[in-house]
PDB file of C-alpha atoms in Angstrom:
ATOM      1  CA  MET A   7     218.353   3.605 141.438  1.00 85.00           C
ATOM      2  CA  GLY A   8     216.058   5.394 143.894  1.00 90.00           C
ATOM      3  CA  ARG A   9     214.822   8.944 143.643  1.00 94.00           C
ATOM      4  CA  ILE A  10     213.190  11.811 145.448  1.00 95.00           C
ATOM      5  CA  THR A  11     209.813  12.688 143.953  1.00 96.00           C
ATOM      6  CA  ILE A  12     208.192  16.062 144.560  1.00 96.00           C
ATOM      7  CA  PHE A  13     204.579  16.621 143.542  1.00 96.00           C
ATOM      8  CA  SER A  14     204.102  20.358 143.106  1.00 94.00           C
ATOM      9  CA  ILE A  15     202.680  23.221 141.059  1.00 92.00           C
ATOM     10  CA  GLU A  16     204.471  26.176 139.478  1.00 87.00           C
ATOM     11  CA  GLU A  17     203.033  29.091 141.453  1.00 87.00           C
ATOM     12  CA  CYS A  18     203.608  27.643 144.915  1.00 91.00           C
ATOM     13  CA  ASN A  19     206.075  29.333 147.248  1.00 91.00           C
ATOM     14  CA  PHE A  20     206.235  26.296 149.545  1.00 94.00           C
ATOM     15  CA  CYS A  21     207.128  24.133 146.527  1.00 93.00           C
ATOM     16  CA  ARG A  22     209.834  26.572 145.455  1.00 91.00           C
ATOM     17  CA  ARG A  23     211.259  26.755 148.951  1.00 93.00           C
ATOM     18  CA  THR A  24     211.388  22.971 149.258  1.00 94.00           C
ATOM     19  CA  LYS A  25     213.014  22.469 145.860  1.00 93.00           C
ATOM     20  CA  ALA A  26     215.510  25.233 146.645  1.00 91.00           C
ATOM     21  CA  ALA A  27     216.426  23.475 149.913  1.00 92.00           C
ATOM     22  CA  PHE A  28     217.192  20.245 148.046  1.00 93.00           C
ATOM     23  CA  SER A  29     219.074  22.145 145.330  1.00 89.00           C
ATOM     24  CA  ALA A  30     221.151  24.092 147.870  1.00 89.00           C
ATOM     25  CA  ARG A  31     222.414  20.781 149.237  1.00 89.00           C
ATOM     26  CA  GLY A  32     223.075  19.381 145.761  1.00 89.00           C
ATOM     27  CA  ILE A  33     220.404  16.715 146.187  1.00 92.00           C
ATOM     28  CA  PRO A  34     218.675  15.787 142.911  1.00 92.00           C
ATOM     29  CA  TYR A  35     214.936  15.281 142.724  1.00 93.00           C
ATOM     30  CA  THR A  36     212.209  14.581 140.179  1.00 92.00           C
ATOM     31  CA  HIS A  37     209.544  17.255 140.080  1.00 91.00           C
ATOM     32  CA  ILE A  38     206.071  16.238 138.865  1.00 93.00           C
ATOM     33  CA  ASN A  39     203.849  19.189 138.021  1.00 92.00           C
ATOM     34  CA  ILE A  40     200.296  18.158 138.876  1.00 93.00           C
ATOM     35  CA  GLU A  41     198.912  21.039 136.812  1.00 91.00           C
ATOM     36  CA  SER A  42     200.508  19.621 133.670  1.00 89.00           C
ATOM     37  CA  HIS A  43     199.544  16.064 134.665  1.00 91.00           C
ATOM     38  CA  PRO A  44     196.113  16.230 136.345  1.00 91.00           C
ATOM     39  CA  SER A  45     195.956  12.437 136.780  1.00 91.00           C
ATOM     40  CA  LYS A  46     198.992  12.709 139.047  1.00 94.00           C
ATOM     41  CA  ARG A  47     196.975  14.887 141.460  1.00 94.00           C
ATOM     42  CA  SER A  48     194.669  11.951 142.203  1.00 95.00           C
ATOM     43  CA  ASP A  49     197.715   9.677 142.516  1.00 95.00           C
ATOM     44  CA  MET A  50     199.265  12.113 145.003  1.00 96.00           C
ATOM     45  CA  ILE A  51     196.043  12.301 147.035  1.00 96.00           C
ATOM     46  CA  SER A  52     195.630   8.518 147.113  1.00 96.00           C
ATOM     47  CA  LEU A  53     199.228   8.115 148.311  1.00 96.00           C
ATOM     48  CA  THR A  54     199.149  10.827 150.974  1.00 96.00           C
ATOM     49  CA  ASP A  55     195.518  11.595 151.878  1.00 95.00           C
ATOM     50  CA  ARG A  56     196.558  15.243 151.509  1.00 95.00           C
ATOM     51  CA  PHE A  57     195.369  17.867 149.053  1.00 95.00           C
ATOM     52  CA  THR A  58     198.226  20.336 149.505  1.00 96.00           C
ATOM     53  CA  VAL A  59     201.502  20.654 147.628  1.00 96.00           C
ATOM     54  CA  PRO A  60     204.323  19.967 147.758  1.00 97.00           C
ATOM     55  CA  GLN A  61     204.277  16.314 148.724  1.00 97.00           C
ATOM     56  CA  ILE A  62     207.708  14.701 148.930  1.00 97.00           C
ATOM     57  CA  PHE A  63     208.663  11.045 148.666  1.00 97.00           C
ATOM     58  CA  LEU A  64     211.995   9.382 149.294  1.00 96.00           C
ATOM     59  CA  ASN A  65     211.459   6.376 147.045  1.00 94.00           C
ATOM     60  CA  MET A  66     208.241   4.829 148.486  1.00 95.00           C
ATOM     61  CA  ASN A  67     208.442   6.667 151.839  1.00 96.00           C
ATOM     62  CA  HIS A  68     206.192   9.700 152.169  1.00 97.00           C
ATOM     63  CA  VAL A  69     208.090  12.473 153.959  1.00 97.00           C
ATOM     64  CA  GLY A  70     205.207  14.928 154.002  1.00 97.00           C
ATOM     65  CA  GLY A  71     204.905  18.494 152.838  1.00 97.00           C
ATOM     66  CA  SER A  72     207.292  21.408 152.799  1.00 96.00           C
ATOM     67  CA  GLU A  73     207.678  21.754 156.561  1.00 96.00           C
ATOM     68  CA  GLU A  74     208.385  18.062 157.102  1.00 97.00           C
ATOM     69  CA  ALA A  75     210.936  18.007 154.281  1.00 97.00           C
ATOM     70  CA  LEU A  76     212.725  21.072 155.658  1.00 96.00           C
ATOM     71  CA  VAL A  77     212.783  19.526 159.154  1.00 96.00           C
ATOM     72  CA  MET A  78     214.263  16.340 157.677  1.00 96.00           C
ATOM     73  CA  LEU A  79     216.957  18.255 155.759  1.00 95.00           C
ATOM     74  CA  THR A  80     217.797  20.361 158.825  1.00 93.00           C
ATOM     75  CA  LYS A  81     218.143  17.175 160.885  1.00 92.00           C
ATOM     76  CA  TRP A  82     220.472  15.743 158.227  1.00 90.00           C
ATOM     77  CA  ASP A  83     222.564  18.933 158.420  1.00 89.00           C
ATOM     78  CA  LYS A  84     222.725  18.790 162.228  1.00 89.00           C
ATOM     79  CA  ASP A  85     223.575  15.084 162.292  1.00 86.00           C
ATOM     80  CA  ILE A  86     226.441  15.652 159.901  1.00 85.00           C
ATOM     81  CA  ALA A  87     227.668  18.813 161.676  1.00 83.00           C
ATOM     82  CA  ASN A  88     227.546  17.150 165.110  1.00 83.00           C
ATOM     83  CA  ASP A  89     228.860  13.828 163.831  1.00 70.00           C
ATOM     84  CA  ASP A  90     226.046  12.130 165.773  1.00 55.00           C
ATOM     85  CA  ASN A  91     226.342   8.358 166.136  1.00 56.00           C
ATOM     86  CA  ASN A  92     229.570   8.333 164.154  1.00 64.00           C
ATOM     87  CA  CYS A  93     227.692   9.606 161.130  1.00 69.00           C
ATOM     88  CA  LEU A  94     228.524   7.701 157.954  1.00 79.00           C
ATOM     89  CA  ASP A  95     227.773  10.727 155.813  1.00 82.00           C
ATOM     90  CA  LYS A  96     230.016  13.732 155.290  1.00 85.00           C
ATOM     91  CA  THR A  97     227.435  15.783 153.357  1.00 88.00           C
ATOM     92  CA  PRO A  98     223.645  15.779 152.855  1.00 90.00           C
ATOM     93  CA  TYR A  99     224.324  14.451 149.354  1.00 90.00           C
ATOM     94  CA  ASP A 100     226.144  11.447 150.859  1.00 90.00           C
ATOM     95  CA  ARG A 101     223.099  10.766 153.009  1.00 91.00           C
ATOM     96  CA  TYR A 102     220.881  11.006 149.924  1.00 93.00           C
ATOM     97  CA  ILE A 103     223.110   8.442 148.163  1.00 92.00           C
ATOM     98  CA  ARG A 104     222.963   6.075 151.138  1.00 92.00           C
ATOM     99  CA  LEU A 105     219.252   6.386 151.968  1.00 92.00           C
ATOM    100  CA  VAL A 106     217.670   7.038 148.578  1.00 93.00           C
ATOM    101  CA  GLU A 107     219.761   6.556 145.458  1.00 91.00           C
ATOM    102  CA  SER A 108     221.266   3.226 146.541  1.00 92.00           C
ATOM    103  CA  LYS A 109     217.756   1.728 146.872  1.00 94.00           C
ATOM    104  CA  PRO A 110     215.552   0.494 143.995  1.00 93.00           C
ATOM    105  CA  ASP A 111     213.177   2.809 142.153  1.00 91.00           C
ATOM    106  CA  PRO A 112     209.675   3.132 143.589  1.00 93.00           C
ATOM    107  CA  ASN A 113     207.511   0.338 142.183  1.00 92.00           C
ATOM    108  CA  ASP A 114     204.124   1.933 142.864  1.00 94.00           C
ATOM    109  CA  GLU A 115     202.514   3.057 139.583  1.00 93.00           C
ATOM    110  CA  ARG A 116     201.222   6.182 141.298  1.00 94.00           C
ATOM    111  CA  LEU A 117     204.846   7.312 141.684  1.00 94.00           C
ATOM    112  CA  ALA A 118     205.656   6.549 138.036  1.00 92.00           C
ATOM    113  CA  ILE A 119     207.139   9.467 136.146  1.00 89.00           C
ATOM    114  CA  PRO A 120     204.757  10.739 133.443  1.00 89.00           C
ATOM    115  CA  GLU A 121     206.071  11.562 129.998  1.00 82.00           C
ATOM    116  CA  GLY A 122     206.037  15.039 128.476  1.00 71.00           C
ATOM    117  CA  GLU A 123     206.183  18.535 129.908  1.00 63.00           C
ATOM    118  CA  GLY A 124     205.869  19.197 133.603  1.00 55.00           C
ATOM    119  CA  VAL A 125     208.547  16.750 134.704  1.00 59.00           C
ATOM    120  CA  ILE A 126     212.129  17.674 135.529  1.00 59.00           C
ATOM    121  CA  HIS A 127     214.572  14.770 135.625  1.00 53.00           C
ATOM    122  CA  ASP A 128     218.037  14.573 137.136  1.00 50.00           C
ATOM    123  CA  MET A 129     218.976  18.120 138.008  1.00 51.00           C
ATOM    124  CA  ASP A 130     222.620  18.859 137.195  1.00 50.00           C
ATOM    125  CA  PHE A 131     223.789  21.135 139.982  1.00 49.00           C
ATOM    126  CA  ASN A 132     227.389  21.262 138.823  1.00 51.00           C
ATOM    127  CA  ALA A 133     226.626  22.720 135.402  1.00 51.00           C
ATOM    128  CA  SER A 134     227.413  26.397 135.113  1.00 53.00           C
ATOM    129  CA  ARG A 135     225.587  28.558 132.634  1.00 53.00           C
ATOM    130  CA  THR A 136     227.903  31.538 133.101  1.00 53.00           C
ATOM    131  CA  ALA A 137     230.120  30.401 130.221  1.00 56.00           C
ATOM    132  CA  GLU A 138     227.292  30.080 127.672  1.00 66.00           C
ATOM    133  CA  ILE A 139     227.715  32.497 124.790  1.00 71.00           C
ATOM    134  CA  PHE A 140     224.916  34.199 122.915  1.00 70.00           C
ATOM    135  CA  GLN A 141     224.851  36.924 120.323  1.00 73.00           C
ATOM    136  CA  MET A 142     222.852  40.134 120.146  1.00 72.00           C
ATOM    137  CA  ASP A 143     223.221  41.969 116.860  1.00 74.00           C
ATOM    138  CA  GLU A 144     226.988  41.927 116.222  1.00 78.00           C
ATOM    139  CA  LYS A 145     228.091  41.541 119.837  1.00 80.00           C
ATOM    140  CA  ARG A 146     228.783  38.253 121.626  1.00 81.00           C
ATOM    141  CA  TYR A 147     228.265  37.932 125.392  1.00 77.00           C
ATOM    142  CA  THR A 148     228.633  35.247 127.988  1.00 79.00           C
ATOM    143  CA  THR A 149     225.679  34.990 130.365  1.00 75.00           C
ATOM    144  CA  LEU A 150     227.782  36.473 133.147  1.00 76.00           C
ATOM    145  CA  GLU A 151     228.942  39.404 130.997  1.00 80.00           C
ATOM    146  CA  PHE A 152     225.404  40.172 129.886  1.00 78.00           C
ATOM    147  CA  THR A 153     224.076  39.971 133.442  1.00 77.00           C
ATOM    148  CA  LYS A 154     226.714  42.463 134.606  1.00 81.00           C
ATOM    149  CA  LEU A 155     225.822  44.729 131.677  1.00 79.00           C
ATOM    150  CA  LEU A 156     222.141  44.627 132.639  1.00 79.00           C
ATOM    151  CA  VAL A 157     222.927  45.443 136.267  1.00 77.00           C
ATOM    152  CA  GLN A 158     224.938  48.467 135.147  1.00 80.00           C
ATOM    153  CA  ARG A 159     222.536  49.800 132.532  1.00 79.00           C
ATOM    154  CA  MET A 160     219.029  49.024 133.725  1.00 80.00           C
ATOM    155  CA  PRO A 161     217.353  52.024 135.326  1.00 80.00           C
ATOM    156  CA  ARG A 162     216.603  51.793 139.033  1.00 79.00           C
ATOM    157  CA  ASP A 163     214.255  53.986 140.963  1.00 80.00           C
ATOM    158  CA  SER A 164     211.947  53.978 143.955  1.00 85.00           C
ATOM    159  CA  LEU A 165     208.331  53.756 142.825  1.00 82.00           C
ATOM    160  CA  THR A 166     205.014  53.528 144.607  1.00 85.00           C
ATOM    161  CA  TYR A 167     202.243  51.174 143.572  1.00 81.00           C
ATOM    162  CA  TRP A 168     198.965  50.899 145.438  1.00 86.00           C
ATOM    163  CA  GLY A 169     200.439  52.651 148.457  1.00 85.00           C
ATOM    164  CA  CYS A 170     203.562  50.475 148.694  1.00 86.00           C
ATOM    165  CA  MET A 171     207.061  51.789 148.061  1.00 85.00           C
ATOM    166  CA  TYR A 172     209.305  49.575 145.922  1.00 84.00           C
ATOM    167  CA  HIS A 173     213.038  50.275 145.739  1.00 84.00           C
ATOM    168  CA  ASN A 174     215.489  49.482 142.918  1.00 81.00           C
ATOM    169  CA  VAL A 175     212.734  48.903 140.373  1.00 81.00           C
ATOM    170  CA  PHE A 176     211.816  50.280 136.979  1.00 79.00           C
ATOM    171  CA  LYS A 177     208.720  50.697 134.845  1.00 81.00           C
ATOM    172  CA  GLY A 178     208.355  48.267 131.982  1.00 82.00           C
ATOM    173  CA  SER A 179     208.612  51.007 129.335  1.00 84.00           C
ATOM    174  CA  THR A 180     211.889  52.388 130.764  1.00 83.00           C
ATOM    175  CA  GLY A 181     213.276  48.831 130.975  1.00 79.00           C
ATOM    176  CA  VAL A 182     212.404  48.213 127.317  1.00 82.00           C
ATOM    177  CA  MET A 183     214.072  51.472 126.267  1.00 83.00           C
ATOM    178  CA  ALA A 184     217.208  50.570 128.239  1.00 80.00           C
ATOM    179  CA  LEU A 185     217.319  47.131 126.600  1.00 77.00           C
ATOM    180  CA  GLN A 186     217.013  48.685 123.158  1.00 79.00           C
ATOM    181  CA  LYS A 187     220.117  50.786 123.814  1.00 79.00           C
ATOM    182  CA  ILE A 188     222.300  47.772 124.668  1.00 71.00           C
TER     183      ILE A 188
END
């Protein structure tokens, strides 16, 4: 079964944007954090001749970085919306199944998935965490209930920091005090 592999790092906005684009379309991917697995950085460079992240692969095919991946996904969306060439796919996920998942796994060792932290396998986009229940002191909340409670009770103000005005924010100390009252 084929896969999409994304080489990335945690604090990278381009990486986040690319992963969010795949997630928004329900397309699963395997994320390899090259900070957690430094040997994978050299593998990524040898495969792509690029030093930047993210680098995206559809099985053995190198798509490119963030911009190229977003262009590809946008083209998929347009093809499906326009029904170009009697498109076989009804959704981007269908196209992923046809072009990626139905093919064999990449056989290049440089694309092998490392073990341990820094790797996310098989994202489950259908799972909802809003029904999870957790307990604080004597009270039980679902995630959704607690989120609504936080929105209602957390202080919000407009504050300046280094000459910039930030709206609907709070200082850490006032946030801690509000949390203690819940």
